[in-house]
């Protein structure tokens, strides 16, 4: 039986501890330090939500799928759905208040 050629991913050795440390030092630490500084300056009630918002607001970091422009038609549909749900919520709150008044 012929040996199958190794795929490029299989041929690459796993990253070493030194490579991991270098990556953390060069790529992760600068982001974390800036974010923690922002958190400490604001002391938000919900630090996790603040950090997610902060990361998305940064222009110098790769945002992946969150960095792509919004589909304007989808955005319009979502805003319309939100408006309908807010009306429905108000109706339910009124019905609940009327029930409690009885």
PDB file of N, CA and C in Angstrom:
ATOM      1  N   UNK A   1       0.847  -1.180   0.000  1.00  0.00           N
ATOM      2  CA  UNK A   1       0.000   0.000   0.000  1.00  0.00           C
ATOM      3  C   UNK A   1       0.881   1.226   0.000  1.00  0.00           C
ATOM      4  N   UNK A   2       0.516   2.193  -0.811  1.00  0.00           N
ATOM      5  CA  UNK A   2       1.300   3.422  -0.903  1.00  0.00           C
ATOM      6  C   UNK A   2       0.976   4.323   0.275  1.00  0.00           C
ATOM      7  N   UNK A   3       1.995   5.003   0.767  1.00  0.00           N
ATOM      8  CA  UNK A   3       1.793   5.938   1.876  1.00  0.00           C
ATOM      9  C   UNK A   3       1.122   7.199   1.338  1.00  0.00           C
ATOM     10  N   UNK A   4       0.178   7.717   2.106  1.00  0.00           N
ATOM     11  CA  UNK A   4      -0.491   8.939   1.684  1.00  0.00           C
ATOM     12  C   UNK A   4       0.377  10.131   2.068  1.00  0.00           C
ATOM     13  N   UNK A   5       0.455  11.117   1.202  1.00  0.00           N
ATOM     14  CA  UNK A   5       1.268  12.281   1.534  1.00  0.00           C
ATOM     15  C   UNK A   5       0.682  13.028   2.729  1.00  0.00           C
ATOM     16  N   UNK A   6       1.535  13.589   3.532  1.00  0.00           N
ATOM     17  CA  UNK A   6       1.093  14.334   4.712  1.00  0.00           C
ATOM     18  C   UNK A   6       0.455  15.647   4.281  1.00  0.00           C
ATOM     19  N   UNK A   7      -0.624  16.006   4.946  1.00  0.00           N
ATOM     20  CA  UNK A   7      -1.255  17.301   4.657  1.00  0.00           C
ATOM     21  C   UNK A   7      -0.400  18.388   5.281  1.00  0.00           C
ATOM     22  N   UNK A   8      -0.473  19.619   4.774  1.00  0.00           N
ATOM     23  CA  UNK A   8       0.345  20.698   5.351  1.00  0.00           C
ATOM     24  C   UNK A   8       0.116  20.879   6.847  1.00  0.00           C
ATOM     25  N   UNK A   9      -1.126  20.732   7.294  1.00  0.00           N
ATOM     26  CA  UNK A   9      -1.403  20.903   8.725  1.00  0.00           C
ATOM     27  C   UNK A   9      -0.733  19.798   9.536  1.00  0.00           C
ATOM     28  N   UNK A  10      -0.733  18.577   9.007  1.00  0.00           N
ATOM     29  CA  UNK A  10      -0.124  17.466   9.729  1.00  0.00           C
ATOM     30  C   UNK A  10       1.394  17.588   9.727  1.00  0.00           C
ATOM     31  N   UNK A  11       1.963  18.231   8.699  1.00  0.00           N
ATOM     32  CA  UNK A  11       3.406  18.350   8.588  1.00  0.00           C
ATOM     33  C   UNK A  11       3.971  19.408   9.541  1.00  0.00           C
ATOM     34  N   UNK A  12       3.120  20.353   9.950  1.00  0.00           N
ATOM     35  CA  UNK A  12       3.601  21.426  10.825  1.00  0.00           C
ATOM     36  C   UNK A  12       3.640  20.944  12.266  1.00  0.00           C
ATOM     37  N   UNK A  13       4.746  21.202  12.959  1.00  0.00           N
ATOM     38  CA  UNK A  13       4.793  20.811  14.372  1.00  0.00           C
ATOM     39  C   UNK A  13       3.888  21.725  15.196  1.00  0.00           C
ATOM     40  N   UNK A  14       3.400  21.237  16.318  1.00  0.00           N
ATOM     41  CA  UNK A  14       2.559  22.081  17.165  1.00  0.00           C
ATOM     42  C   UNK A  14       3.380  23.248  17.719  1.00  0.00           C
ATOM     43  N   UNK A  15       2.731  24.369  18.010  1.00  0.00           N
ATOM     44  CA  UNK A  15       3.470  25.511  18.557  1.00  0.00           C
ATOM     45  C   UNK A  15       4.151  25.135  19.875  1.00  0.00           C
ATOM     46  N   UNK A  16       5.290  25.702  20.077  1.00  0.00           N
ATOM     47  CA  UNK A  16       6.021  25.446  21.322  1.00  0.00           C
ATOM     48  C   UNK A  16       5.552  26.425  22.390  1.00  0.00           C
ATOM     49  N   UNK A  17       5.939  26.157  23.624  1.00  0.00           N
ATOM     50  CA  UNK A  17       5.597  27.047  24.730  1.00  0.00           C
ATOM     51  C   UNK A  17       6.174  28.441  24.469  1.00  0.00           C
ATOM     52  N   UNK A  18       7.371  28.498  23.907  1.00  0.00           N
ATOM     53  CA  UNK A  18       7.995  29.785  23.606  1.00  0.00           C
ATOM     54  C   UNK A  18       7.180  30.548  22.575  1.00  0.00           C
ATOM     55  N   UNK A  19       6.666  29.841  21.550  1.00  0.00           N
ATOM     56  CA  UNK A  19       5.846  30.494  20.540  1.00  0.00           C
ATOM     57  C   UNK A  19       4.540  31.008  21.141  1.00  0.00           C
ATOM     58  N   UNK A  20       3.964  30.226  22.054  1.00  0.00           N
ATOM     59  CA  UNK A  20       2.745  30.665  22.732  1.00  0.00           C
ATOM     60  C   UNK A  20       3.018  31.916  23.550  1.00  0.00           C
ATOM     61  N   UNK A  21       4.096  31.924  24.294  1.00  0.00           N
ATOM     62  CA  UNK A  21       4.440  33.075  25.131  1.00  0.00           C
ATOM     63  C   UNK A  21       4.697  34.312  24.272  1.00  0.00           C
ATOM     64  N   UNK A  22       5.382  34.136  23.160  1.00  0.00           N
ATOM     65  CA  UNK A  22       5.652  35.258  22.266  1.00  0.00           C
ATOM     66  C   UNK A  22       4.344  35.818  21.716  1.00  0.00           C
ATOM     67  N   UNK A  23       3.444  34.927  21.321  1.00  0.00           N
ATOM     68  CA  UNK A  23       2.142  35.351  20.799  1.00  0.00           C
ATOM     69  C   UNK A  23       1.374  36.147  21.857  1.00  0.00           C
ATOM     70  N   UNK A  24       1.361  35.638  23.076  1.00  0.00           N
ATOM     71  CA  UNK A  24       0.664  36.329  24.169  1.00  0.00           C
ATOM     72  C   UNK A  24       1.284  37.705  24.402  1.00  0.00           C
ATOM     73  N   UNK A  25       2.621  37.743  24.476  1.00  0.00           N
ATOM     74  CA  UNK A  25       3.324  39.008  24.729  1.00  0.00           C
ATOM     75  C   UNK A  25       3.056  40.031  23.635  1.00  0.00           C
ATOM     76  N   UNK A  26       3.103  39.603  22.379  1.00  0.00           N
ATOM     77  CA  UNK A  26       3.023  40.538  21.255  1.00  0.00           C
ATOM     78  C   UNK A  26       1.598  40.852  20.815  1.00  0.00           C
ATOM     79  N   UNK A  27       0.698  39.880  20.929  1.00  0.00           N
ATOM     80  CA  UNK A  27      -0.637  40.062  20.369  1.00  0.00           C
ATOM     81  C   UNK A  27      -1.743  40.235  21.412  1.00  0.00           C
ATOM     82  N   UNK A  28      -1.693  39.438  22.471  1.00  0.00           N
ATOM     83  CA  UNK A  28      -2.794  39.433  23.438  1.00  0.00           C
ATOM     84  C   UNK A  28      -2.615  40.503  24.516  1.00  0.00           C
ATOM     85  N   UNK A  29      -1.425  40.581  25.098  1.00  0.00           N
ATOM     86  CA  UNK A  29      -1.213  41.516  26.205  1.00  0.00           C
ATOM     87  C   UNK A  29      -1.541  42.970  25.875  1.00  0.00           C
ATOM     88  N   UNK A  30      -1.140  43.503  24.715  1.00  0.00           N
ATOM     89  CA  UNK A  30      -1.486  44.906  24.445  1.00  0.00           C
ATOM     90  C   UNK A  30      -2.998  45.164  24.444  1.00  0.00           C
ATOM     91  N   UNK A  31      -3.752  44.216  23.901  1.00  0.00           N
ATOM     92  CA  UNK A  31      -5.211  44.372  23.878  1.00  0.00           C
ATOM     93  C   UNK A  31      -5.765  44.280  25.296  1.00  0.00           C
ATOM     94  N   UNK A  32      -5.316  43.276  26.031  1.00  0.00           N
ATOM     95  CA  UNK A  32      -5.817  43.077  27.394  1.00  0.00           C
ATOM     96  C   UNK A  32      -5.482  44.255  28.299  1.00  0.00           C
ATOM     97  N   UNK A  33      -4.277  44.774  28.184  1.00  0.00           N
ATOM     98  CA  UNK A  33      -3.871  45.902  29.029  1.00  0.00           C
ATOM     99  C   UNK A  33      -4.732  47.132  28.750  1.00  0.00           C
ATOM    100  N   UNK A  34      -4.963  47.421  27.467  1.00  0.00           N
ATOM    101  CA  UNK A  34      -5.792  48.575  27.108  1.00  0.00           C
ATOM    102  C   UNK A  34      -7.231  48.377  27.585  1.00  0.00           C
ATOM    103  N   UNK A  35      -7.751  47.158  27.435  1.00  0.00           N
ATOM    104  CA  UNK A  35      -9.125  46.879  27.830  1.00  0.00           C
ATOM    105  C   UNK A  35      -9.286  46.957  29.349  1.00  0.00           C
ATOM    106  N   UNK A  36      -8.349  46.376  30.089  1.00  0.00           N
ATOM    107  CA  UNK A  36      -8.430  46.413  31.552  1.00  0.00           C
ATOM    108  C   UNK A  36      -8.328  47.852  32.045  1.00  0.00           C
ATOM    109  N   UNK A  37      -7.489  48.652  31.412  1.00  0.00           N
ATOM    110  CA  UNK A  37      -7.388  50.063  31.779  1.00  0.00           C
ATOM    111  C   UNK A  37      -8.728  50.759  31.580  1.00  0.00           C
ATOM    112  N   UNK A  38      -9.377  50.495  30.443  1.00  0.00           N
ATOM    113  CA  UNK A  38     -10.693  51.092  30.174  1.00  0.00           C
ATOM    114  C   UNK A  38     -11.718  50.645  31.209  1.00  0.00           C
ATOM    115  N   UNK A  39     -11.693  49.373  31.578  1.00  0.00           N
ATOM    116  CA  UNK A  39     -12.627  48.848  32.585  1.00  0.00           C
ATOM    117  C   UNK A  39     -12.386  49.535  33.922  1.00  0.00           C
ATOM    118  N   UNK A  40     -11.135  49.659  34.312  1.00  0.00           N
ATOM    119  CA  UNK A  40     -10.820  50.267  35.608  1.00  0.00           C
ATOM    120  C   UNK A  40     -11.166  51.750  35.644  1.00  0.00           C
ATOM    121  N   UNK A  41     -11.057  52.428  34.515  1.00  0.00           N
ATOM    122  CA  UNK A  41     -11.421  53.850  34.475  1.00  0.00           C
ATOM    123  C   UNK A  41     -12.924  54.047  34.603  1.00  0.00           C
ATOM    124  N   UNK A  42     -13.716  53.132  34.038  1.00  0.00           N
ATOM    125  CA  UNK A  42     -15.180  53.255  34.044  1.00  0.00           C
ATOM    126  C   UNK A  42     -15.848  52.531  35.210  1.00  0.00           C
ATOM    127  N   UNK A  43     -15.254  51.426  35.675  1.00  0.00           N
ATOM    128  CA  UNK A  43     -15.856  50.571  36.711  1.00  0.00           C
ATOM    129  C   UNK A  43     -17.337  50.290  36.408  1.00  0.00           C
ATOM    130  N   UNK A  44     -17.623  49.692  35.241  1.00  0.00           N
ATOM    131  CA  UNK A  44     -19.026  49.453  34.863  1.00  0.00           C
ATOM    132  C   UNK A  44     -19.664  48.376  35.745  1.00  0.00           C
ATOM    133  N   UNK A  45     -21.000  48.457  35.857  1.00  0.00           N
ATOM    134  CA  UNK A  45     -21.734  47.445  36.625  1.00  0.00           C
ATOM    135  C   UNK A  45     -21.622  46.070  35.984  1.00  0.00           C
ATOM    136  N   UNK A  46     -21.571  46.045  34.654  1.00  0.00           N
ATOM    137  CA  UNK A  46     -21.460  44.782  33.922  1.00  0.00           C
ATOM    138  C   UNK A  46     -20.150  44.796  33.121  1.00  0.00           C
ATOM    139  N   UNK A  47     -19.036  44.399  33.747  1.00  0.00           N
ATOM    140  CA  UNK A  47     -17.750  44.478  33.055  1.00  0.00           C
ATOM    141  C   UNK A  47     -17.681  43.622  31.791  1.00  0.00           C
ATOM    142  N   UNK A  48     -18.332  42.475  31.770  1.00  0.00           N
ATOM    143  CA  UNK A  48     -18.275  41.615  30.577  1.00  0.00           C
ATOM    144  C   UNK A  48     -18.913  42.314  29.385  1.00  0.00           C
ATOM    145  N   UNK A  49     -20.075  42.903  29.575  1.00  0.00           N
ATOM    146  CA  UNK A  49     -20.749  43.621  28.487  1.00  0.00           C
ATOM    147  C   UNK A  49     -19.909  44.819  28.055  1.00  0.00           C
ATOM    148  N   UNK A  50     -19.331  45.518  29.021  1.00  0.00           N
ATOM    149  CA  UNK A  50     -18.472  46.661  28.705  1.00  0.00           C
ATOM    150  C   UNK A  50     -17.284  46.225  27.859  1.00  0.00           C
ATOM    151  N   UNK A  51     -16.652  45.101  28.238  1.00  0.00           N
ATOM    152  CA  UNK A  51     -15.482  44.628  27.505  1.00  0.00           C
ATOM    153  C   UNK A  51     -15.838  44.210  26.080  1.00  0.00           C
ATOM    154  N   UNK A  52     -16.984  43.540  25.904  1.00  0.00           N
ATOM    155  CA  UNK A  52     -17.388  43.152  24.552  1.00  0.00           C
ATOM    156  C   UNK A  52     -17.628  44.393  23.696  1.00  0.00           C
ATOM    157  N   UNK A  53     -18.336  45.372  24.265  1.00  0.00           N
ATOM    158  CA  UNK A  53     -18.596  46.617  23.530  1.00  0.00           C
ATOM    159  C   UNK A  53     -17.281  47.322  23.214  1.00  0.00           C
ATOM    160  N   UNK A  54     -16.384  47.371  24.184  1.00  0.00           N
ATOM    161  CA  UNK A  54     -15.093  48.033  23.996  1.00  0.00           C
ATOM    162  C   UNK A  54     -14.315  47.376  22.856  1.00  0.00           C
ATOM    163  N   UNK A  55     -14.272  46.051  22.854  1.00  0.00           N
ATOM    164  CA  UNK A  55     -13.542  45.341  21.797  1.00  0.00           C
ATOM    165  C   UNK A  55     -14.121  45.641  20.419  1.00  0.00           C
ATOM    166  N   UNK A  56     -15.444  45.668  20.319  1.00  0.00           N
ATOM    167  CA  UNK A  56     -16.077  45.928  19.028  1.00  0.00           C
ATOM    168  C   UNK A  56     -15.854  47.356  18.551  1.00  0.00           C
ATOM    169  N   UNK A  57     -15.623  48.267  19.481  1.00  0.00           N
ATOM    170  CA  UNK A  57     -15.401  49.669  19.113  1.00  0.00           C
ATOM    171  C   UNK A  57     -13.966  49.944  18.667  1.00  0.00           C
ATOM    172  N   UNK A  58     -13.054  49.016  18.911  1.00  0.00           N
ATOM    173  CA  UNK A  58     -11.656  49.236  18.557  1.00  0.00           C
ATOM    174  C   UNK A  58     -11.447  49.018  17.064  1.00  0.00           C
ATOM    175  N   UNK A  59     -10.862  49.986  16.412  1.00  0.00           N
ATOM    176  CA  UNK A  59     -10.626  49.897  14.971  1.00  0.00           C
ATOM    177  C   UNK A  59      -9.340  49.164  14.622  1.00  0.00           C
ATOM    178  N   UNK A  60      -8.424  49.064  15.555  1.00  0.00           N
ATOM    179  CA  UNK A  60      -7.108  48.512  15.218  1.00  0.00           C
ATOM    180  C   UNK A  60      -7.018  46.996  15.378  1.00  0.00           C
ATOM    181  N   UNK A  61      -8.082  46.351  15.837  1.00  0.00           N
ATOM    182  CA  UNK A  61      -8.050  44.900  16.012  1.00  0.00           C
ATOM    183  C   UNK A  61      -9.000  44.240  15.021  1.00  0.00           C
ATOM    184  N   UNK A  62      -8.680  43.021  14.628  1.00  0.00           N
ATOM    185  CA  UNK A  62      -9.523  42.253  13.709  1.00  0.00           C
ATOM    186  C   UNK A  62     -10.804  41.867  14.439  1.00  0.00           C
ATOM    187  N   UNK A  63     -11.948  42.211  13.870  1.00  0.00           N
ATOM    188  CA  UNK A  63     -13.230  41.932  14.503  1.00  0.00           C
ATOM    189  C   UNK A  63     -13.905  40.698  13.928  1.00  0.00           C
ATOM    190  N   UNK A  64     -13.265  40.061  12.965  1.00  0.00           N
ATOM    191  CA  UNK A  64     -13.863  38.874  12.367  1.00  0.00           C
ATOM    192  C   UNK A  64     -15.198  39.200  11.745  1.00  0.00           C
ATOM    193  N   UNK A  65     -16.196  38.353  11.963  1.00  0.00           N
ATOM    194  CA  UNK A  65     -17.501  38.552  11.344  1.00  0.00           C
ATOM    195  C   UNK A  65     -18.199  39.804  11.850  1.00  0.00           C
ATOM    196  N   UNK A  66     -17.827  40.300  13.042  1.00  0.00           N
ATOM    197  CA  UNK A  66     -18.483  41.479  13.594  1.00  0.00           C
ATOM    198  C   UNK A  66     -17.985  42.766  12.934  1.00  0.00           C
ATOM    199  N   UNK A  67     -16.906  42.676  12.166  1.00  0.00           N
ATOM    200  CA  UNK A  67     -16.353  43.852  11.526  1.00  0.00           C
ATOM    201  C   UNK A  67     -16.940  44.148  10.165  1.00  0.00           C
ATOM    202  N   UNK A  68     -17.750  43.251   9.655  1.00  0.00           N
ATOM    203  CA  UNK A  68     -18.299  43.483   8.310  1.00  0.00           C
ATOM    204  C   UNK A  68     -19.460  44.468   8.400  1.00  0.00           C
ATOM    205  N   UNK A  69     -19.682  45.223   7.331  1.00  0.00           N
ATOM    206  CA  UNK A  69     -20.790  46.185   7.348  1.00  0.00           C
ATOM    207  C   UNK A  69     -22.137  45.470   7.485  1.00  0.00           C
ATOM    208  N   UNK A  70     -23.050  46.114   8.146  1.00  0.00           N
ATOM    209  CA  UNK A  70     -24.374  45.529   8.355  1.00  0.00           C
ATOM    210  C   UNK A  70     -25.159  45.528   7.056  1.00  0.00           C
ATOM    211  N   UNK A  71     -25.926  44.473   6.852  1.00  0.00           N
ATOM    212  CA  UNK A  71     -26.833  44.387   5.713  1.00  0.00           C
ATOM    213  C   UNK A  71     -28.001  45.333   6.022  1.00  0.00           C
ATOM    214  N   UNK A  72     -28.153  46.377   5.220  1.00  0.00           N
ATOM    215  CA  UNK A  72     -29.149  47.415   5.506  1.00  0.00           C
ATOM    216  C   UNK A  72     -30.586  46.874   5.478  1.00  0.00           C
ATOM    217  N   UNK A  73     -30.886  45.947   4.597  1.00  0.00           N
ATOM    218  CA  UNK A  73     -32.240  45.377   4.541  1.00  0.00           C
ATOM    219  C   UNK A  73     -32.508  44.556   5.804  1.00  0.00           C
ATOM    220  N   UNK A  74     -31.529  43.760   6.217  1.00  0.00           N
ATOM    221  CA  UNK A  74     -31.687  42.969   7.445  1.00  0.00           C
ATOM    222  C   UNK A  74     -31.835  43.891   8.648  1.00  0.00           C
ATOM    223  N   UNK A  75     -31.054  44.954   8.678  1.00  0.00           N
ATOM    224  CA  UNK A  75     -31.128  45.921   9.771  1.00  0.00           C
ATOM    225  C   UNK A  75     -32.518  46.551   9.841  1.00  0.00           C
ATOM    226  N   UNK A  76     -33.083  46.914   8.678  1.00  0.00           N
ATOM    227  CA  UNK A  76     -34.427  47.489   8.622  1.00  0.00           C
ATOM    228  C   UNK A  76     -35.460  46.500   9.163  1.00  0.00           C
ATOM    229  N   UNK A  77     -35.349  45.231   8.744  1.00  0.00           N
ATOM    230  CA  UNK A  77     -36.290  44.201   9.207  1.00  0.00           C
ATOM    231  C   UNK A  77     -36.178  43.996  10.712  1.00  0.00           C
ATOM    232  N   UNK A  78     -34.963  44.001  11.223  1.00  0.00           N
ATOM    233  CA  UNK A  78     -34.769  43.808  12.661  1.00  0.00           C
ATOM    234  C   UNK A  78     -35.342  44.975  13.465  1.00  0.00           C
ATOM    235  N   UNK A  79     -35.183  46.194  12.946  1.00  0.00           N
ATOM    236  CA  UNK A  79     -35.745  47.367  13.632  1.00  0.00           C
ATOM    237  C   UNK A  79     -37.274  47.305  13.640  1.00  0.00           C
ATOM    238  N   UNK A  80     -37.865  46.851  12.527  1.00  0.00           N
ATOM    239  CA  UNK A  80     -39.320  46.707  12.465  1.00  0.00           C
ATOM    240  C   UNK A  80     -39.801  45.643  13.442  1.00  0.00           C
ATOM    241  N   UNK A  81     -39.079  44.538  13.510  1.00  0.00           N
ATOM    242  CA  UNK A  81     -39.437  43.477  14.456  1.00  0.00           C
ATOM    243  C   UNK A  81     -39.319  43.966  15.889  1.00  0.00           C
ATOM    244  N   UNK A  82     -38.269  44.721  16.177  1.00  0.00           N
ATOM    245  CA  UNK A  82     -38.088  45.283  17.517  1.00  0.00           C
ATOM    246  C   UNK A  82     -39.260  46.189  17.877  1.00  0.00           C
ATOM    247  N   UNK A  83     -39.690  47.036  16.947  1.00  0.00           N
ATOM    248  CA  UNK A  83     -40.816  47.940  17.199  1.00  0.00           C
ATOM    249  C   UNK A  83     -42.091  47.134  17.491  1.00  0.00           C
ATOM    250  N   UNK A  84     -42.336  46.076  16.698  1.00  0.00           N
ATOM    251  CA  UNK A  84     -43.521  45.229  16.933  1.00  0.00           C
ATOM    252  C   UNK A  84     -43.445  44.568  18.309  1.00  0.00           C
ATOM    253  N   UNK A  85     -42.285  44.077  18.672  1.00  0.00           N
ATOM    254  CA  UNK A  85     -42.131  43.414  19.970  1.00  0.00           C
ATOM    255  C   UNK A  85     -42.299  44.393  21.129  1.00  0.00           C
ATOM    256  N   UNK A  86     -41.855  45.635  20.934  1.00  0.00           N
ATOM    257  CA  UNK A  86     -42.034  46.634  21.991  1.00  0.00           C
ATOM    258  C   UNK A  86     -43.513  46.960  22.184  1.00  0.00           C
ATOM    259  N   UNK A  87     -44.271  47.038  21.085  1.00  0.00           N
ATOM    260  CA  UNK A  87     -45.712  47.269  21.179  1.00  0.00           C
ATOM    261  C   UNK A  87     -46.371  46.086  21.885  1.00  0.00           C
ATOM    262  N   UNK A  88     -45.989  44.876  21.501  1.00  0.00           N
ATOM    263  CA  UNK A  88     -46.547  43.668  22.118  1.00  0.00           C
ATOM    264  C   UNK A  88     -46.228  43.622  23.617  1.00  0.00           C
ATOM    265  N   UNK A  89     -45.035  43.986  23.975  1.00  0.00           N
ATOM    266  CA  UNK A  89     -44.634  44.016  25.396  1.00  0.00           C
ATOM    267  C   UNK A  89     -45.509  45.005  26.157  1.00  0.00           C
ATOM    268  N   UNK A  90     -45.717  46.192  25.587  1.00  0.00           N
ATOM    269  CA  UNK A  90     -46.555  47.194  26.243  1.00  0.00           C
ATOM    270  C   UNK A  90     -47.978  46.677  26.424  1.00  0.00           C
ATOM    271  N   UNK A  91     -48.510  45.992  25.399  1.00  0.00           N
ATOM    272  CA  UNK A  91     -49.859  45.418  25.490  1.00  0.00           C
ATOM    273  C   UNK A  91     -49.935  44.380  26.608  1.00  0.00           C
ATOM    274  N   UNK A  92     -48.923  43.531  26.697  1.00  0.00           N
ATOM    275  CA  UNK A  92     -48.907  42.515  27.757  1.00  0.00           C
ATOM    276  C   UNK A  92     -48.813  43.158  29.135  1.00  0.00           C
ATOM    277  N   UNK A  93     -47.995  44.201  29.248  1.00  0.00           N
ATOM    278  CA  UNK A  93     -47.877  44.890  30.543  1.00  0.00           C
ATOM    279  C   UNK A  93     -49.195  45.534  30.937  1.00  0.00           C
ATOM    280  N   UNK A  94     -49.910  46.117  29.959  1.00  0.00           N
ATOM    281  CA  UNK A  94     -51.221  46.722  30.241  1.00  0.00           C
ATOM    282  C   UNK A  94     -52.210  45.653  30.680  1.00  0.00           C
ATOM    283  N   UNK A  95     -52.211  44.516  29.983  1.00  0.00           N
ATOM    284  CA  UNK A  95     -53.134  43.429  30.341  1.00  0.00           C
ATOM    285  C   UNK A  95     -52.823  42.896  31.729  1.00  0.00           C
ATOM    286  N   UNK A  96     -51.569  42.788  32.060  1.00  0.00           N
ATOM    287  CA  UNK A  96     -51.165  42.310  33.379  1.00  0.00           C
ATOM    288  C   UNK A  96     -51.571  43.307  34.455  1.00  0.00           C
ATOM    289  N   UNK A  97     -51.390  44.590  34.191  1.00  0.00           N
ATOM    290  CA  UNK A  97     -51.781  45.625  35.161  1.00  0.00           C
ATOM    291  C   UNK A  97     -53.288  45.639  35.357  1.00  0.00           C
ATOM    292  N   UNK A  98     -54.064  45.469  34.272  1.00  0.00           N
ATOM    293  CA  UNK A  98     -55.517  45.429  34.368  1.00  0.00           C
ATOM    294  C   UNK A  98     -55.966  44.219  35.167  1.00  0.00           C
ATOM    295  N   UNK A  99     -55.293  43.102  34.981  1.00  0.00           N
ATOM    296  CA  UNK A  99     -55.633  41.883  35.729  1.00  0.00           C
ATOM    297  C   UNK A  99     -55.353  42.078  37.216  1.00  0.00           C
ATOM    298  N   UNK A 100     -54.246  42.738  37.540  1.00  0.00           N
ATOM    299  CA  UNK A 100     -53.891  42.977  38.942  1.00  0.00           C
ATOM    300  C   UNK A 100     -54.852  43.956  39.610  1.00  0.00           C
ATOM    301  N   UNK A 101     -55.458  44.856  38.818  1.00  0.00           N
ATOM    302  CA  UNK A 101     -56.385  45.851  39.376  1.00  0.00           C
ATOM    303  C   UNK A 101     -57.730  45.242  39.750  1.00  0.00           C
ATOM    304  N   UNK A 102     -58.036  44.083  39.200  1.00  0.00           N
ATOM    305  CA  UNK A 102     -59.330  43.449  39.489  1.00  0.00           C
ATOM    306  C   UNK A 102     -59.395  42.888  40.858  1.00  0.00           C
TER     307      UNK A 102
END
